[in-house]
JSON list of C-alpha atoms in Angstrom, two decimals:
[
{"chain": "X", "resi": 1, "resn": "UNK", "atom": "CA", "xyz": [-32.57, -51.68, -68.57]},
{"chain": "X", "resi": 2, "resn": "UNK", "atom": "CA", "xyz": [-31.34, -49.60, -65.64]},
{"chain": "X", "resi": 3, "resn": "UNK", "atom": "CA", "xyz": [-29.26, -51.42, -63.02]},
{"chain": "X", "resi": 4, "resn": "UNK", "atom": "CA", "xyz": [-29.12, -49.79, -59.57]},
{"chain": "X", "resi": 5, "resn": "UNK", "atom": "CA", "xyz": [-27.24, -50.65, -56.39]},
{"chain": "X", "resi": 6, "resn": "UNK", "atom": "CA", "xyz": [-28.67, -49.65, -53.02]},
{"chain": "X", "resi": 7, "resn": "UNK", "atom": "CA", "xyz": [-26.07, -49.31, -50.25]},
{"chain": "X", "resi": 8, "resn": "UNK", "atom": "CA", "xyz": [-27.31, -49.13, -46.66]},
{"chain": "X", "resi": 9, "resn": "UNK", "atom": "CA", "xyz": [-26.49, -50.95, -43.43]},
{"chain": "X", "resi": 10, "resn": "UNK", "atom": "CA", "xyz": [-30.20, -51.76, -43.02]},
{"chain": "X", "resi": 11, "resn": "UNK", "atom": "CA", "xyz": [-32.05, -53.23, -45.99]},
{"chain": "X", "resi": 12, "resn": "UNK", "atom": "CA", "xyz": [-35.34, -51.92, -44.62]},
{"chain": "X", "resi": 13, "resn": "UNK", "atom": "CA", "xyz": [-34.12, -48.32, -45.06]},
{"chain": "X", "resi": 14, "resn": "UNK", "atom": "CA", "xyz": [-34.51, -48.59, -48.82]},
{"chain": "X", "resi": 15, "resn": "UNK", "atom": "CA", "xyz": [-37.46, -51.03, -48.87]},
{"chain": "X", "resi": 16, "resn": "UNK", "atom": "CA", "xyz": [-39.88, -48.51, -50.41]},
{"chain": "X", "resi": 17, "resn": "UNK", "atom": "CA", "xyz": [-37.29, -47.62, -53.04]},
{"chain": "X", "resi": 18, "resn": "UNK", "atom": "CA", "xyz": [-36.78, -51.26, -53.91]},
{"chain": "X", "resi": 19, "resn": "UNK", "atom": "CA", "xyz": [-40.52, -51.78, -54.31]},
{"chain": "X", "resi": 20, "resn": "UNK", "atom": "CA", "xyz": [-40.91, -48.65, -56.45]},
{"chain": "X", "resi": 21, "resn": "UNK", "atom": "CA", "xyz": [-38.04, -49.71, -58.71]},
{"chain": "X", "resi": 22, "resn": "UNK", "atom": "CA", "xyz": [-39.54, -53.20, -59.12]},
{"chain": "X", "resi": 23, "resn": "UNK", "atom": "CA", "xyz": [-42.88, -51.65, -60.11]},
{"chain": "X", "resi": 24, "resn": "UNK", "atom": "CA", "xyz": [-41.05, -49.70, -62.83]},
{"chain": "X", "resi": 25, "resn": "UNK", "atom": "CA", "xyz": [-39.19, -52.84, -64.02]},
{"chain": "X", "resi": 26, "resn": "UNK", "atom": "CA", "xyz": [-35.84, -51.51, -62.80]},
{"chain": "X", "resi": 27, "resn": "UNK", "atom": "CA", "xyz": [-33.28, -53.89, -61.36]},
{"chain": "X", "resi": 28, "resn": "UNK", "atom": "CA", "xyz": [-32.19, -52.86, -57.87]},
{"chain": "X", "resi": 29, "resn": "UNK", "atom": "CA", "xyz": [-29.71, -54.84, -55.80]},
{"chain": "X", "resi": 30, "resn": "UNK", "atom": "CA", "xyz": [-28.81, -54.17, -52.17]},
{"chain": "X", "resi": 31, "resn": "UNK", "atom": "CA", "xyz": [-25.63, -54.44, -50.16]},
{"chain": "X", "resi": 32, "resn": "UNK", "atom": "CA", "xyz": [-24.87, -53.48, -46.58]},
{"chain": "X", "resi": 33, "resn": "UNK", "atom": "CA", "xyz": [-21.38, -51.97, -46.82]},
{"chain": "X", "resi": 34, "resn": "UNK", "atom": "CA", "xyz": [-19.18, -49.74, -48.92]},
{"chain": "X", "resi": 35, "resn": "UNK", "atom": "CA", "xyz": [-16.56, -52.49, -49.34]},
{"chain": "X", "resi": 36, "resn": "UNK", "atom": "CA", "xyz": [-19.19, -54.86, -50.73]},
{"chain": "X", "resi": 37, "resn": "UNK", "atom": "CA", "xyz": [-20.42, -52.10, -53.05]},
{"chain": "X", "resi": 38, "resn": "UNK", "atom": "CA", "xyz": [-16.91, -51.49, -54.38]},
{"chain": "X", "resi": 39, "resn": "UNK", "atom": "CA", "xyz": [-16.50, -55.24, -55.01]},
{"chain": "X", "resi": 40, "resn": "UNK", "atom": "CA", "xyz": [-19.83, -55.30, -56.84]},
{"chain": "X", "resi": 41, "resn": "UNK", "atom": "CA", "xyz": [-18.78, -52.29, -58.97]},
{"chain": "X", "resi": 42, "resn": "UNK", "atom": "CA", "xyz": [-15.75, -54.33, -60.08]},
{"chain": "X", "resi": 43, "resn": "UNK", "atom": "CA", "xyz": [-17.90, -57.29, -61.13]},
{"chain": "X", "resi": 44, "resn": "UNK", "atom": "CA", "xyz": [-21.08, -55.68, -62.51]},
{"chain": "X", "resi": 45, "resn": "UNK", "atom": "CA", "xyz": [-22.08, -52.58, -64.42]},
{"chain": "X", "resi": 46, "resn": "UNK", "atom": "CA", "xyz": [-24.37, -50.29, -62.43]},
{"chain": "X", "resi": 47, "resn": "UNK", "atom": "CA", "xyz": [-25.90, -47.17, -63.95]},
{"chain": "X", "resi": 48, "resn": "UNK", "atom": "CA", "xyz": [-26.52, -45.62, -60.58]},
{"chain": "X", "resi": 49, "resn": "UNK", "atom": "CA", "xyz": [-26.05, -46.26, -56.91]},
{"chain": "X", "resi": 50, "resn": "UNK", "atom": "CA", "xyz": [-27.88, -44.85, -53.95]},
{"chain": "X", "resi": 51, "resn": "UNK", "atom": "CA", "xyz": [-25.95, -44.75, -50.73]},
{"chain": "X", "resi": 52, "resn": "UNK", "atom": "CA", "xyz": [-26.92, -43.98, -47.20]},
{"chain": "X", "resi": 53, "resn": "UNK", "atom": "CA", "xyz": [-24.75, -41.26, -45.71]},
{"chain": "X", "resi": 54, "resn": "UNK", "atom": "CA", "xyz": [-23.73, -43.42, -42.74]},
{"chain": "X", "resi": 55, "resn": "UNK", "atom": "CA", "xyz": [-22.33, -46.84, -43.61]},
{"chain": "X", "resi": 56, "resn": "UNK", "atom": "CA", "xyz": [-20.59, -49.25, -41.25]},
{"chain": "X", "resi": 57, "resn": "UNK", "atom": "CA", "xyz": [-17.19, -49.10, -42.94]},
{"chain": "X", "resi": 58, "resn": "UNK", "atom": "CA", "xyz": [-16.99, -45.55, -44.36]},
{"chain": "X", "resi": 59, "resn": "UNK", "atom": "CA", "xyz": [-19.19, -42.56, -45.08]},
{"chain": "X", "resi": 60, "resn": "UNK", "atom": "CA", "xyz": [-21.41, -42.35, -48.12]},
{"chain": "X", "resi": 61, "resn": "UNK", "atom": "CA", "xyz": [-19.23, -39.49, -49.35]},
{"chain": "X", "resi": 62, "resn": "UNK", "atom": "CA", "xyz": [-16.12, -41.67, -49.15]},
{"chain": "X", "resi": 63, "resn": "UNK", "atom": "CA", "xyz": [-17.90, -44.42, -51.09]},
{"chain": "X", "resi": 64, "resn": "UNK", "atom": "CA", "xyz": [-18.87, -41.95, -53.81]},
{"chain": "X", "resi": 65, "resn": "UNK", "atom": "CA", "xyz": [-15.26, -40.76, -54.07]},
{"chain": "X", "resi": 66, "resn": "UNK", "atom": "CA", "xyz": [-13.95, -44.33, -54.38]},
{"chain": "X", "resi": 67, "resn": "UNK", "atom": "CA", "xyz": [-16.68, -45.27, -56.88]},
{"chain": "X", "resi": 68, "resn": "UNK", "atom": "CA", "xyz": [-15.73, -42.32, -59.09]},
{"chain": "X", "resi": 69, "resn": "UNK", "atom": "CA", "xyz": [-12.16, -43.62, -59.24]},
{"chain": "X", "resi": 70, "resn": "UNK", "atom": "CA", "xyz": [-13.50, -46.94, -60.57]},
{"chain": "X", "resi": 71, "resn": "UNK", "atom": "CA", "xyz": [-15.98, -45.34, -63.00]},
{"chain": "X", "resi": 72, "resn": "UNK", "atom": "CA", "xyz": [-16.08, -41.57, -63.37]},
{"chain": "X", "resi": 73, "resn": "UNK", "atom": "CA", "xyz": [-19.39, -41.81, -65.26]},
{"chain": "X", "resi": 74, "resn": "UNK", "atom": "CA", "xyz": [-21.35, -43.64, -62.57]},
{"chain": "X", "resi": 75, "resn": "UNK", "atom": "CA", "xyz": [-24.28, -41.68, -61.20]},
{"chain": "X", "resi": 76, "resn": "UNK", "atom": "CA", "xyz": [-24.94, -41.48, -57.48]},
{"chain": "X", "resi": 77, "resn": "UNK", "atom": "CA", "xyz": [-27.56, -40.31, -55.01]},
{"chain": "X", "resi": 78, "resn": "UNK", "atom": "CA", "xyz": [-26.95, -39.85, -51.28]},
{"chain": "X", "resi": 79, "resn": "UNK", "atom": "CA", "xyz": [-29.55, -40.33, -48.54]},
{"chain": "X", "resi": 80, "resn": "UNK", "atom": "CA", "xyz": [-28.67, -37.71, -45.96]},
{"chain": "X", "resi": 81, "resn": "UNK", "atom": "CA", "xyz": [-30.08, -35.74, -43.04]},
{"chain": "X", "resi": 82, "resn": "UNK", "atom": "CA", "xyz": [-27.93, -32.69, -43.88]},
{"chain": "X", "resi": 83, "resn": "UNK", "atom": "CA", "xyz": [-29.63, -29.41, -44.74]},
{"chain": "X", "resi": 84, "resn": "UNK", "atom": "CA", "xyz": [-29.70, -28.54, -48.43]},
{"chain": "X", "resi": 85, "resn": "UNK", "atom": "CA", "xyz": [-26.80, -26.08, -48.07]},
{"chain": "X", "resi": 86, "resn": "UNK", "atom": "CA", "xyz": [-24.68, -28.41, -45.92]},
{"chain": "X", "resi": 87, "resn": "UNK", "atom": "CA", "xyz": [-25.33, -31.27, -48.33]},
{"chain": "X", "resi": 88, "resn": "UNK", "atom": "CA", "xyz": [-24.22, -29.14, -51.26]},
{"chain": "X", "resi": 89, "resn": "UNK", "atom": "CA", "xyz": [-21.02, -28.18, -49.44]},
{"chain": "X", "resi": 90, "resn": "UNK", "atom": "CA", "xyz": [-20.28, -31.76, -48.34]},
{"chain": "X", "resi": 91, "resn": "UNK", "atom": "CA", "xyz": [-20.86, -33.38, -51.75]},
{"chain": "X", "resi": 92, "resn": "UNK", "atom": "CA", "xyz": [-19.75, -30.55, -54.04]},
{"chain": "X", "resi": 93, "resn": "UNK", "atom": "CA", "xyz": [-17.63, -31.70, -56.95]},
{"chain": "X", "resi": 94, "resn": "UNK", "atom": "CA", "xyz": [-18.68, -35.34, -56.76]},
{"chain": "X", "resi": 95, "resn": "UNK", "atom": "CA", "xyz": [-21.46, -35.18, -59.36]},
{"chain": "X", "resi": 96, "resn": "UNK", "atom": "CA", "xyz": [-24.13, -36.45, -56.95]},
{"chain": "X", "resi": 97, "resn": "UNK", "atom": "CA", "xyz": [-27.45, -36.27, -58.78]},
{"chain": "X", "resi": 98, "resn": "UNK", "atom": "CA", "xyz": [-29.60, -35.47, -55.77]},
{"chain": "X", "resi": 99, "resn": "UNK", "atom": "CA", "xyz": [-30.18, -35.79, -52.06]},
{"chain": "X", "resi": 100, "resn": "UNK", "atom": "CA", "xyz": [-32.71, -38.25, -50.69]},
{"chain": "X", "resi": 101, "resn": "UNK", "atom": "CA", "xyz": [-34.03, -38.29, -47.13]},
{"chain": "X", "resi": 102, "resn": "UNK", "atom": "CA", "xyz": [-32.75, -41.16, -44.93]},
{"chain": "X", "resi": 103, "resn": "UNK", "atom": "CA", "xyz": [-35.80, -43.33, -45.72]},
{"chain": "X", "resi": 104, "resn": "UNK", "atom": "CA", "xyz": [-36.85, -42.36, -49.27]},
{"chain": "X", "resi": 105, "resn": "UNK", "atom": "CA", "xyz": [-40.14, -43.40, -50.83]},
{"chain": "X", "resi": 106, "resn": "UNK", "atom": "CA", "xyz": [-41.87, -43.82, -54.18]},
{"chain": "X", "resi": 107, "resn": "UNK", "atom": "CA", "xyz": [-42.07, -40.08, -54.89]},
{"chain": "X", "resi": 108, "resn": "UNK", "atom": "CA", "xyz": [-38.28, -39.90, -54.66]},
{"chain": "X", "resi": 109, "resn": "UNK", "atom": "CA", "xyz": [-37.94, -42.67, -57.25]},
{"chain": "X", "resi": 110, "resn": "UNK", "atom": "CA", "xyz": [-40.17, -40.72, -59.61]},
{"chain": "X", "resi": 111, "resn": "UNK", "atom": "CA", "xyz": [-38.16, -37.53, -59.05]},
{"chain": "X", "resi": 112, "resn": "UNK", "atom": "CA", "xyz": [-34.95, -39.46, -59.74]},
{"chain": "X", "resi": 113, "resn": "UNK", "atom": "CA", "xyz": [-36.33, -41.01, -62.93]},
{"chain": "X", "resi": 114, "resn": "UNK", "atom": "CA", "xyz": [-37.53, -37.60, -64.12]},
{"chain": "X", "resi": 115, "resn": "UNK", "atom": "CA", "xyz": [-34.06, -36.20, -63.44]},
{"chain": "X", "resi": 116, "resn": "UNK", "atom": "CA", "xyz": [-32.38, -39.05, -65.33]},
{"chain": "X", "resi": 117, "resn": "UNK", "atom": "CA", "xyz": [-34.75, -38.53, -68.27]},
{"chain": "X", "resi": 118, "resn": "UNK", "atom": "CA", "xyz": [-33.83, -34.82, -68.40]},
{"chain": "X", "resi": 119, "resn": "UNK", "atom": "CA", "xyz": [-30.13, -35.76, -68.43]},
{"chain": "X", "resi": 120, "resn": "UNK", "atom": "CA", "xyz": [-30.74, -38.22, -71.26]},
{"chain": "X", "resi": 121, "resn": "UNK", "atom": "CA", "xyz": [-32.59, -35.58, -73.27]},
{"chain": "X", "resi": 122, "resn": "UNK", "atom": "CA", "xyz": [-29.82, -33.03, -72.73]},
{"chain": "X", "resi": 123, "resn": "UNK", "atom": "CA", "xyz": [-27.16, -35.57, -73.70]},
{"chain": "X", "resi": 124, "resn": "UNK", "atom": "CA", "xyz": [-29.12, -36.40, -76.85]},
{"chain": "X", "resi": 125, "resn": "UNK", "atom": "CA", "xyz": [-29.34, -32.73, -77.80]},
{"chain": "X", "resi": 126, "resn": "UNK", "atom": "CA", "xyz": [-25.60, -32.31, -77.27]},
{"chain": "X", "resi": 127, "resn": "UNK", "atom": "CA", "xyz": [-24.89, -35.29, -79.56]},
{"chain": "X", "resi": 128, "resn": "UNK", "atom": "CA", "xyz": [-27.00, -33.69, -82.28]},
{"chain": "X", "resi": 129, "resn": "UNK", "atom": "CA", "xyz": [-25.26, -30.36, -81.83]},
{"chain": "X", "resi": 130, "resn": "UNK", "atom": "CA", "xyz": [-21.97, -32.15, -82.60]},
{"chain": "X", "resi": 131, "resn": "UNK", "atom": "CA", "xyz": [-23.34, -33.22, -85.95]},
{"chain": "X", "resi": 132, "resn": "UNK", "atom": "CA", "xyz": [-24.82, -36.61, -85.10]},
{"chain": "X", "resi": 133, "resn": "UNK", "atom": "CA", "xyz": [-28.03, -37.45, -86.90]},
{"chain": "X", "resi": 134, "resn": "UNK", "atom": "CA", "xyz": [-30.98, -39.67, -86.05]}
]
């Protein structure tokens, strides 16, 4: 089962995401600050977190940087108003899976799940190329 953390100062910002994840039987928890998210990362295993770009205690980018120190394999998504090019420049090198708009909806969840499935398929093919068998 996928375990996701939603990080936004306003819970309503990610309400549609939360509903879409529930419909797909995906566990999604919410917290309102980066510090709370970092505490939760220490106590629970999350496969992915989605952060709003503007948090009350630091930027989404700063949270992603700090989360990577705790777990370099954790996936992240950032909800941002930046243009595609500016987003790429701002988040380059952090392994952010994708950019969401500030108030993402169900279609964004489906795009994310499709993206995660592609990553899983690629990882599976790489394992087989190293000699692993079914």
